[in-house]
């Protein structure tokens, strides 16, 4: 198929995502390149697209990392990646000056889908799963209810049947909502209420949930503060990077030391998550402030919130969130790494959740009712309760929301607005990378010539991307190598000058330039000067390396 821009008009399955990406690269080969960085458990490609001027060296420029699909059900994140790529391609094709200049000085590395097996399984109607198709442990013998499409409508919804031991009752004012039973309710009105499904290895009597068939949470399998994890029937793997998908992206980032900031797309909440992830944090207060400042600028105008993971996005205040990809990007690689939680179903329903993660454990029934009623106004999002003859239980009722296209992801009609927000935020994080410029001048004084190089960081971020990366020697300092023709003698200055690291205008805003009443320039600043004095005539070559801020070279005649 020929490449066409992606605007978010519909959800694509994995073969369509893969084909679209290859057609994109084929149609825009001057700016886009694709490669396989790994394969999933089932042999699907995990592909990385490099965006940047192919006439130069993309790996020598400061870079932004973008990915989606860590969690298989979060289709919106993958679609937002495609829309971001599509926007860049269209603007480059039209010769947009700002975009062209940006990608001549910067690079983007983009992985559209980290968990292709799980993503495609859910596109094909498989019951909800978190990430990949890692099989259950050998010898496991699951017993209980497994979600399945019993009614045959292609969607796994809710199931209920009357029984006096049930915990739920109907609400006559809100037919789609089930409320908790009270002492005042008639036991004859009580229901058992669960996911639509069938029982495996059933004894014909016990009603219980079976363990998840595919329980791995890939976003607990990364090195950042990894410890064994189990919550909501999911686990973080047997050890960090035990999974081929997590290993592929970590290796890809490690192989690209020019990456200076990163965004991983998820759903849902309508927010961007930032540091710290725990207390105490390995990151300093200046870094935490810098990351928060960048996040606020990135989501400005989108309606999204900035939430510090600790303490405001904790499922359990006593349990740290471990093994997370964005935290690994920050604490293992020392760069601002963010989780973007696209789509806010509660906002769609007109309510706001102060602490969204804690809400999973202690939901407010009134808010849940409001949420369900909001989606019930869309006939494509819900199915009324329908009597079904269950193969094991006999008469039951099946109905409710299409979870994958209401709560977990927006209805398709609302998808374009969400992917547009994702593209805008990605654009701003791309612009935030360090950006080293070198201004070279030559001054002659008799038989001596002075060559000066003024180094200036035009970027938001410091040239190391964070104080943590600088302190841990994760990023080499800026170096400038002096070389000259034979016959030119170096009188003063070193053949290799080390300029250290430079502040960015964003790091100044959380430091010396924080306060408009008490402004300052800081102790280091963004603009040092290097000097060499030479005797003789010919060509002088300067070559500078700054992995996260940009490397380059120039020649001058003396």
Short mmCIF file of C-alpha atoms in Angstrom, two decimals, residues 92-539:
data_model
loop_
_atom_site.label_atom_id
_atom_site.label_comp_id
_atom_site.label_asym_id
_atom_site.label_seq_id
_atom_site.Cartn_x
_atom_site.Cartn_y
_atom_site.Cartn_z
CA UNK A 92 9.24 17.69 6.24
CA UNK A 93 7.63 16.83 2.92
CA UNK A 94 6.16 20.33 2.70
CA UNK A 95 9.53 21.87 3.49
CA UNK A 96 8.40 23.44 6.78
CA UNK A 97 11.41 25.52 7.76
CA UNK A 98 11.13 25.03 11.51
CA UNK A 99 10.74 21.24 11.29
CA UNK A 100 13.49 20.92 8.69
CA UNK A 101 15.91 22.94 10.79
CA UNK A 102 14.99 20.92 13.88
CA UNK A 103 15.75 17.58 12.26
CA UNK A 104 18.99 18.84 10.79
CA UNK A 105 20.19 19.43 14.35
CA UNK A 106 18.29 16.71 16.22
CA UNK A 107 17.33 13.05 15.90
CA UNK A 108 14.31 11.11 17.07
CA UNK A 109 14.36 7.38 17.78
CA UNK A 110 10.89 5.89 17.71
CA UNK A 111 9.64 2.40 18.65
CA UNK A 112 5.94 2.23 17.73
CA UNK A 113 5.09 -0.99 19.59
CA UNK A 114 7.19 -2.68 22.28
CA UNK A 115 4.76 -5.58 22.95
CA UNK A 116 3.55 -6.61 19.49
CA UNK A 117 2.33 -10.09 20.54
CA UNK A 118 -0.03 -8.84 23.20
CA UNK A 119 -1.07 -5.84 21.13
CA UNK A 120 -2.15 -8.03 18.23
CA UNK A 121 -3.82 -10.59 20.49
CA UNK A 122 -6.06 -7.88 21.93
CA UNK A 123 -6.79 -6.49 18.47
CA UNK A 124 -8.04 -9.99 17.61
CA UNK A 125 -10.36 -10.06 20.63
CA UNK A 126 -8.24 -11.91 23.18
CA UNK A 127 -9.18 -11.30 26.83
CA UNK A 128 -7.43 -8.42 28.57
CA UNK A 129 -3.73 -8.91 29.12
CA UNK A 130 -1.08 -6.51 30.34
CA UNK A 131 1.88 -6.88 28.01
CA UNK A 132 3.25 -9.95 26.27
CA UNK A 133 2.28 -13.57 25.73
CA UNK A 134 4.77 -14.97 28.22
CA UNK A 135 3.30 -18.39 29.04
CA UNK A 136 2.24 -19.39 32.56
CA UNK A 137 4.78 -21.29 34.67
CA UNK A 138 5.31 -24.93 33.67
CA UNK A 139 3.00 -27.25 35.55
CA UNK A 140 0.49 -24.56 36.49
CA UNK A 141 -3.12 -25.73 36.81
CA UNK A 142 -5.48 -22.75 36.68
CA UNK A 143 -8.90 -23.11 38.23
CA UNK A 144 -11.68 -20.55 37.95
CA UNK A 145 -13.25 -18.03 35.60
CA UNK A 146 -11.31 -16.99 32.52
CA UNK A 147 -12.60 -13.98 30.52
CA UNK A 148 -14.06 -15.01 27.16
CA UNK A 149 -16.59 -13.82 24.60
CA UNK A 150 -19.57 -16.00 25.53
CA UNK A 151 -22.25 -13.97 23.75
CA UNK A 152 -20.38 -14.01 20.45
CA UNK A 153 -20.57 -10.24 19.83
CA UNK A 154 -16.77 -9.95 19.47
CA UNK A 155 -16.27 -8.05 22.73
CA UNK A 156 -15.70 -9.29 26.28
CA UNK A 157 -18.10 -7.40 28.52
CA UNK A 158 -19.64 -8.08 31.96
CA UNK A 159 -21.69 -11.05 33.13
CA UNK A 160 -24.20 -11.35 35.98
CA UNK A 161 -26.57 -13.89 37.44
CA UNK A 162 -28.91 -13.76 40.40
CA UNK A 163 -27.94 -15.48 43.62
CA UNK A 164 -28.54 -14.57 47.29
CA UNK A 165 -24.79 -14.83 47.95
CA UNK A 166 -24.07 -12.10 45.40
CA UNK A 167 -22.39 -8.82 46.37
CA UNK A 168 -24.18 -6.60 43.84
CA UNK A 169 -27.62 -5.29 42.98
CA UNK A 170 -29.06 -3.39 40.04
CA UNK A 171 -29.70 0.34 40.17
CA UNK A 172 -33.07 1.15 38.54
CA UNK A 173 -31.90 4.72 37.86
CA UNK A 174 -28.79 3.56 35.99
CA UNK A 175 -29.39 0.29 34.13
CA UNK A 176 -25.77 -0.25 33.07
CA UNK A 177 -24.39 0.25 36.59
CA UNK A 178 -24.20 -2.37 39.31
CA UNK A 179 -23.96 -1.04 42.87
CA UNK A 180 -22.80 -2.71 46.05
CA UNK A 181 -25.47 -4.55 47.98
CA UNK A 182 -26.54 -3.15 51.37
CA UNK A 183 -28.32 -4.67 54.38
CA UNK A 184 -31.55 -3.07 53.20
CA UNK A 185 -31.53 -4.92 49.85
CA UNK A 186 -33.60 -8.07 49.35
CA UNK A 187 -31.28 -11.11 48.95
CA UNK A 188 -33.50 -12.17 46.06
CA UNK A 189 -32.27 -9.10 44.16
CA UNK A 190 -28.58 -9.90 44.64
CA UNK A 191 -26.30 -10.70 41.71
CA UNK A 192 -22.93 -12.28 41.16
CA UNK A 193 -21.13 -9.87 38.84
CA UNK A 194 -17.87 -10.49 36.94
CA UNK A 195 -16.21 -10.46 33.56
CA UNK A 196 -17.91 -12.34 30.78
CA UNK A 197 -16.20 -15.72 30.58
CA UNK A 198 -16.14 -19.45 31.23
CA UNK A 199 -14.69 -21.61 33.98
CA UNK A 200 -11.57 -23.72 33.45
CA UNK A 201 -11.04 -26.95 35.38
CA UNK A 202 -14.33 -26.24 37.12
CA UNK A 203 -15.75 -28.49 39.80
CA UNK A 204 -19.28 -27.36 38.96
CA UNK A 205 -19.68 -25.41 42.18
CA UNK A 206 -17.00 -22.91 43.14
CA UNK A 207 -17.17 -19.40 41.71
CA UNK A 208 -13.70 -17.86 41.64
CA UNK A 209 -11.35 -16.10 39.23
CA UNK A 210 -8.59 -18.09 37.58
CA UNK A 211 -5.08 -16.61 37.57
CA UNK A 212 -4.30 -14.50 34.53
CA UNK A 213 -3.16 -16.61 31.62
CA UNK A 214 -0.62 -13.97 30.63
CA UNK A 215 0.29 -12.11 33.81
CA UNK A 216 3.54 -10.35 32.95
CA UNK A 217 3.61 -6.58 33.39
CA UNK A 218 6.49 -5.55 31.14
CA UNK A 219 6.56 -2.15 32.82
CA UNK A 220 7.80 -3.83 36.00
CA UNK A 221 10.60 -5.74 34.22
CA UNK A 222 13.08 -2.90 33.73
CA UNK A 223 16.23 -2.37 35.84
CA UNK A 224 15.15 0.81 37.63
CA UNK A 225 14.90 -0.26 41.31
CA UNK A 226 13.68 -3.70 40.22
CA UNK A 227 12.53 -6.10 42.91
CA UNK A 228 10.09 -9.02 42.63
CA UNK A 229 6.66 -7.54 42.03
CA UNK A 230 3.12 -8.85 42.19
CA UNK A 231 -0.08 -6.81 42.12
CA UNK A 232 -3.55 -7.21 40.59
CA UNK A 233 -2.59 -10.73 39.47
CA UNK A 234 0.42 -9.47 37.51
CA UNK A 235 4.15 -9.83 38.04
CA UNK A 236 7.38 -8.14 36.95
CA UNK A 237 9.16 -11.19 35.58
CA UNK A 238 11.65 -13.51 37.22
CA UNK A 239 14.50 -10.98 36.98
CA UNK A 240 15.08 -7.56 35.36
CA UNK A 241 15.12 -7.74 31.56
CA UNK A 242 13.99 -11.36 31.62
CA UNK A 243 11.80 -10.58 28.62
CA UNK A 244 13.03 -10.07 25.04
CA UNK A 245 10.89 -6.95 24.61
CA UNK A 246 12.33 -5.09 27.60
CA UNK A 247 15.84 -6.24 26.74
CA UNK A 248 15.48 -4.94 23.16
CA UNK A 249 14.60 -1.37 24.11
CA UNK A 250 17.14 -1.10 26.93
CA UNK A 251 19.89 -2.31 24.60
CA UNK A 252 18.71 0.15 21.95
CA UNK A 253 18.93 3.12 24.33
CA UNK A 254 22.30 1.98 25.67
CA UNK A 255 23.63 1.84 22.10
CA UNK A 256 22.57 5.44 21.46
CA UNK A 257 24.36 7.70 23.96
CA UNK A 258 23.05 10.81 22.20
CA UNK A 259 19.55 10.32 23.65
CA UNK A 260 18.82 13.22 25.98
CA UNK A 261 15.11 12.92 26.78
CA UNK A 262 12.42 10.28 26.41
CA UNK A 263 8.68 9.69 26.39
CA UNK A 264 6.84 6.37 26.68
CA UNK A 265 3.15 6.43 25.77
CA UNK A 266 0.52 4.72 27.90
CA UNK A 267 -3.14 5.09 28.90
CA UNK A 268 -5.10 6.25 30.85
CA UNK A 269 -5.45 9.32 33.12
CA UNK A 270 -4.68 12.41 31.03
CA UNK A 271 -1.39 13.20 32.68
CA UNK A 272 2.37 12.99 32.39
CA UNK A 273 4.19 11.18 35.19
CA UNK A 274 7.50 12.51 36.42
CA UNK A 275 10.07 11.91 39.15
CA UNK A 276 10.46 11.02 41.97
CA UNK A 277 9.40 7.38 42.00
CA UNK A 278 10.35 6.82 45.63
CA UNK A 279 11.60 8.50 48.78
CA UNK A 280 14.49 8.84 49.03
CA UNK A 281 15.16 9.30 45.34
CA UNK A 282 18.58 8.85 43.74
CA UNK A 283 17.88 12.09 41.87
CA UNK A 284 18.65 15.46 43.42
CA UNK A 285 16.05 18.13 44.07
CA UNK A 286 17.38 20.26 41.16
CA UNK A 287 16.86 17.33 38.76
CA UNK A 288 13.37 16.61 40.11
CA UNK A 289 12.52 20.30 39.71
CA UNK A 290 13.99 20.37 36.19
CA UNK A 291 12.04 17.30 35.09
CA UNK A 292 8.83 18.74 36.52
CA UNK A 293 9.44 22.09 34.82
CA UNK A 294 9.94 20.41 31.46
CA UNK A 295 6.82 18.29 31.94
CA UNK A 296 4.73 21.38 32.71
CA UNK A 297 5.95 23.06 29.53
CA UNK A 298 5.36 19.90 27.49
CA UNK A 299 1.68 19.52 28.46
CA UNK A 300 0.81 23.22 28.45
CA UNK A 301 -2.51 23.77 26.70
CA UNK A 302 -3.42 20.07 26.47
CA UNK A 303 -5.51 19.87 29.63
CA UNK A 304 -3.18 17.18 30.97
CA UNK A 305 -1.79 17.29 34.49
CA UNK A 306 1.76 16.76 35.71
CA UNK A 307 1.86 14.17 38.50
CA UNK A 308 4.86 13.20 40.59
CA UNK A 309 4.79 9.43 40.77
CA UNK A 310 5.72 9.51 44.46
CA UNK A 311 3.57 10.26 46.34
CA UNK A 312 0.71 11.05 43.97
CA UNK A 313 0.55 8.05 41.62
CA UNK A 314 1.08 5.21 44.08
CA UNK A 315 -1.27 2.21 44.04
CA UNK A 316 -0.25 1.50 47.62
CA UNK A 317 1.51 4.27 49.61
CA UNK A 318 3.60 1.64 51.39
CA UNK A 319 4.81 -0.10 48.22
CA UNK A 320 7.23 1.52 45.77
CA UNK A 321 6.54 1.26 42.06
CA UNK A 322 9.51 -0.70 40.72
CA UNK A 323 10.97 -1.82 37.40
CA UNK A 324 9.36 0.98 35.39
CA UNK A 325 10.71 1.96 31.96
CA UNK A 326 10.54 5.73 32.45
CA UNK A 327 12.21 5.47 35.86
CA UNK A 328 14.94 3.31 34.29
CA UNK A 329 15.51 5.97 31.65
CA UNK A 330 16.06 8.51 34.42
CA UNK A 331 17.96 6.52 37.05
CA UNK A 332 19.91 4.10 34.83
CA UNK A 333 20.58 6.42 31.89
CA UNK A 334 20.32 9.79 33.63
CA UNK A 335 17.90 11.52 31.29
CA UNK A 336 14.43 13.03 31.72
CA UNK A 337 12.14 10.07 31.07
CA UNK A 338 8.37 10.42 31.21
CA UNK A 339 5.29 8.22 31.12
CA UNK A 340 2.48 9.90 29.18
CA UNK A 341 -0.92 8.61 30.29
CA UNK A 342 -3.07 9.53 27.31
CA UNK A 343 -6.88 9.76 27.52
CA UNK A 344 -8.84 10.78 30.60
CA UNK A 345 -12.11 8.82 30.79
CA UNK A 346 -12.99 10.48 34.08
CA UNK A 347 -12.50 13.89 32.54
CA UNK A 348 -14.76 12.76 29.70
CA UNK A 349 -17.39 12.01 32.34
CA UNK A 350 -16.87 15.42 33.94
CA UNK A 351 -15.12 14.28 37.12
CA UNK A 352 -11.55 14.58 38.37
CA UNK A 353 -9.59 12.00 40.36
CA UNK A 354 -7.03 13.53 42.72
CA UNK A 355 -4.88 10.40 43.02
CA UNK A 356 -5.68 8.18 40.02
CA UNK A 357 -3.53 5.18 40.98
CA UNK A 358 -4.94 4.96 44.50
CA UNK A 359 -8.43 5.11 42.95
CA UNK A 360 -7.84 1.65 41.44
CA UNK A 361 -7.69 0.19 44.95
CA UNK A 362 -10.39 2.34 46.55
CA UNK A 363 -12.83 3.49 43.88
CA UNK A 364 -15.62 5.91 44.69
CA UNK A 365 -18.89 4.21 43.59
CA UNK A 366 -20.51 7.55 42.74
CA UNK A 367 -17.67 8.40 40.35
CA UNK A 368 -17.81 4.95 38.75
CA UNK A 369 -21.55 5.39 38.25
CA UNK A 370 -20.97 8.77 36.59
CA UNK A 371 -18.32 7.24 34.34
CA UNK A 372 -20.54 4.39 33.18
CA UNK A 373 -23.49 6.70 32.62
CA UNK A 374 -21.31 8.96 30.47
CA UNK A 375 -20.36 6.09 28.19
CA UNK A 376 -23.91 4.72 28.17
CA UNK A 377 -24.97 7.75 26.11
CA UNK A 378 -22.94 6.31 23.21
CA UNK A 379 -24.74 3.25 21.79
CA UNK A 380 -21.51 2.09 20.12
CA UNK A 381 -19.74 1.96 23.49
CA UNK A 382 -22.21 -0.19 25.44
CA UNK A 383 -24.44 -3.20 25.00
CA UNK A 384 -27.64 -3.55 27.05
CA UNK A 385 -28.03 -6.56 29.29
CA UNK A 386 -29.00 -9.59 27.21
CA UNK A 387 -30.14 -13.00 28.46
CA UNK A 388 -27.67 -15.72 27.45
CA UNK A 389 -27.61 -19.45 28.11
CA UNK A 390 -24.15 -19.94 29.62
CA UNK A 391 -22.60 -23.37 28.88
CA UNK A 392 -21.77 -23.90 32.57
CA UNK A 393 -23.96 -21.56 34.62
CA UNK A 394 -27.17 -21.74 32.62
CA UNK A 395 -29.19 -18.48 32.41
CA UNK A 396 -27.04 -15.36 32.81
CA UNK A 397 -27.11 -11.80 31.50
CA UNK A 398 -24.26 -10.27 29.51
CA UNK A 399 -23.80 -6.59 28.70
CA UNK A 400 -21.95 -3.43 29.59
CA UNK A 401 -19.22 -1.25 28.17
CA UNK A 402 -16.63 -2.07 25.54
CA UNK A 403 -13.75 -1.60 27.98
CA UNK A 404 -11.05 -1.36 25.32
CA UNK A 405 -12.83 1.53 23.55
CA UNK A 406 -14.17 3.47 26.52
CA UNK A 407 -12.03 3.33 29.67
CA UNK A 408 -8.71 1.92 28.45
CA UNK A 409 -8.81 3.84 25.15
CA UNK A 410 -11.16 6.51 23.83
CA UNK A 411 -14.01 5.74 21.47
CA UNK A 412 -12.71 6.09 17.92
CA UNK A 413 -14.52 9.38 17.43
CA UNK A 414 -12.36 10.89 20.20
CA UNK A 415 -9.09 9.27 19.15
CA UNK A 416 -7.90 12.10 16.83
CA UNK A 417 -7.92 14.64 19.67
CA UNK A 418 -5.90 12.34 21.95
CA UNK A 419 -3.22 11.46 19.41
CA UNK A 420 -2.88 15.16 18.59
CA UNK A 421 -2.06 15.83 22.25
CA UNK A 422 0.51 13.06 22.19
CA UNK A 423 2.16 14.51 19.09
CA UNK A 424 2.31 18.00 20.58
CA UNK A 425 3.94 16.75 23.79
CA UNK A 426 6.47 14.67 21.81
CA UNK A 427 7.30 17.71 19.69
CA UNK A 428 8.05 19.80 22.75
CA UNK A 429 10.27 17.14 24.34
CA UNK A 430 12.18 16.85 21.06
CA UNK A 431 12.79 20.61 21.21
CA UNK A 432 14.02 20.34 24.82
CA UNK A 433 17.24 18.47 24.01
CA UNK A 434 20.58 20.21 24.61
CA UNK A 435 21.79 22.03 21.50
CA UNK A 436 25.49 22.88 21.34
CA UNK A 437 26.57 25.66 18.97
CA UNK A 438 30.22 26.54 18.42
CA UNK A 439 31.22 30.02 17.24
CA UNK A 440 34.82 30.16 15.94
CA UNK A 441 36.79 33.35 15.33
CA UNK A 442 40.35 34.10 14.13
CA UNK A 443 42.38 37.16 15.20
CA UNK A 444 45.88 37.92 13.81
CA UNK A 445 48.43 39.86 15.82
CA UNK A 446 51.76 40.07 14.02
CA UNK A 447 53.16 36.60 13.54
CA UNK A 448 50.74 35.06 16.04
CA UNK A 449 47.11 34.11 15.45
CA UNK A 450 44.48 33.49 18.09
CA UNK A 451 41.76 30.95 17.38
CA UNK A 452 38.78 31.19 19.73
CA UNK A 453 35.79 28.90 20.09
CA UNK A 454 32.79 30.03 22.08
CA UNK A 455 30.60 27.10 23.08
CA UNK A 456 26.92 27.90 23.63
CA UNK A 457 24.12 25.56 24.71
CA UNK A 458 20.92 26.84 23.09
CA UNK A 459 18.85 23.97 24.51
CA UNK A 460 16.45 23.71 27.44
CA UNK A 461 18.36 20.84 29.05
CA UNK A 462 21.97 20.94 30.25
CA UNK A 463 24.45 19.17 28.02
CA UNK A 464 24.51 16.10 30.29
CA UNK A 465 20.66 16.13 30.35
CA UNK A 466 20.68 15.93 34.16
CA UNK A 467 22.88 16.66 37.16
CA UNK A 468 22.60 12.97 38.05
CA UNK A 469 24.12 11.90 34.71
CA UNK A 470 26.94 14.40 35.17
CA UNK A 471 27.66 13.35 38.75
CA UNK A 472 27.67 9.65 37.85
CA UNK A 473 29.90 10.21 34.78
CA UNK A 474 27.22 8.78 32.52
CA UNK A 475 27.98 11.40 29.86
CA UNK A 476 31.51 12.46 28.89
CA UNK A 477 32.20 16.19 29.16
CA UNK A 478 32.40 18.35 26.06
CA UNK A 479 35.79 17.98 24.38
CA UNK A 480 37.28 20.03 21.56
CA UNK A 481 40.21 18.59 19.59
CA UNK A 482 42.62 21.01 17.91
CA UNK A 483 44.42 19.87 14.74
CA UNK A 484 46.46 21.92 12.26
CA UNK A 485 48.51 21.60 9.06
CA UNK A 486 52.22 21.00 9.28
CA UNK A 487 53.99 24.28 9.61
CA UNK A 488 51.54 25.57 12.19
CA UNK A 489 52.93 25.58 15.73
CA UNK A 490 50.63 25.52 18.75
CA UNK A 491 52.00 28.16 21.12
CA UNK A 492 49.24 28.20 23.77
CA UNK A 493 46.26 26.00 24.46
CA UNK A 494 45.93 22.23 24.55
CA UNK A 495 45.44 19.82 21.62
CA UNK A 496 42.42 18.49 23.52
CA UNK A 497 40.47 21.00 25.58
CA UNK A 498 37.85 19.75 28.06
CA UNK A 499 35.00 22.22 28.44
CA UNK A 500 32.97 20.23 30.96
CA UNK A 501 29.18 20.51 30.81
CA UNK A 502 26.97 23.54 30.18
CA UNK A 503 23.68 24.62 31.69
CA UNK A 504 20.56 24.92 29.57
CA UNK A 505 18.01 27.68 29.75
CA UNK A 506 15.61 25.26 31.43
CA UNK A 507 18.08 24.23 34.12
CA UNK A 508 18.73 27.92 34.75
CA UNK A 509 14.99 28.41 35.32
CA UNK A 510 15.05 26.01 38.26
CA UNK A 511 18.34 27.49 39.51
CA UNK A 512 19.81 30.96 39.26
CA UNK A 513 17.08 32.22 36.94
CA UNK A 514 14.22 30.89 39.07
CA UNK A 515 13.09 34.14 40.68
CA UNK A 516 12.13 37.24 38.69
CA UNK A 517 12.82 39.49 41.68
CA UNK A 518 16.23 37.94 42.37
CA UNK A 519 17.54 36.92 38.93
CA UNK A 520 21.02 35.58 38.39
CA UNK A 521 23.35 33.91 35.91
CA UNK A 522 24.52 30.99 38.04
CA UNK A 523 28.01 29.76 38.70
CA UNK A 524 28.55 27.98 35.39
CA UNK A 525 26.20 29.22 32.71
CA UNK A 526 25.81 28.05 29.12
CA UNK A 527 28.69 29.85 27.34
CA UNK A 528 32.42 29.13 27.93
CA UNK A 529 35.31 30.16 25.64
CA UNK A 530 38.34 28.17 24.51
CA UNK A 531 41.49 29.74 23.02
CA UNK A 532 44.52 28.58 21.05
CA UNK A 533 47.48 30.71 19.90
CA UNK A 534 49.40 29.52 16.86
CA UNK A 535 52.32 30.59 14.70
CA UNK A 536 52.41 29.92 10.96
CA UNK A 537 49.84 29.66 8.20
CA UNK A 538 47.45 27.01 6.88
CA UNK A 539 44.29 25.24 8.03
#
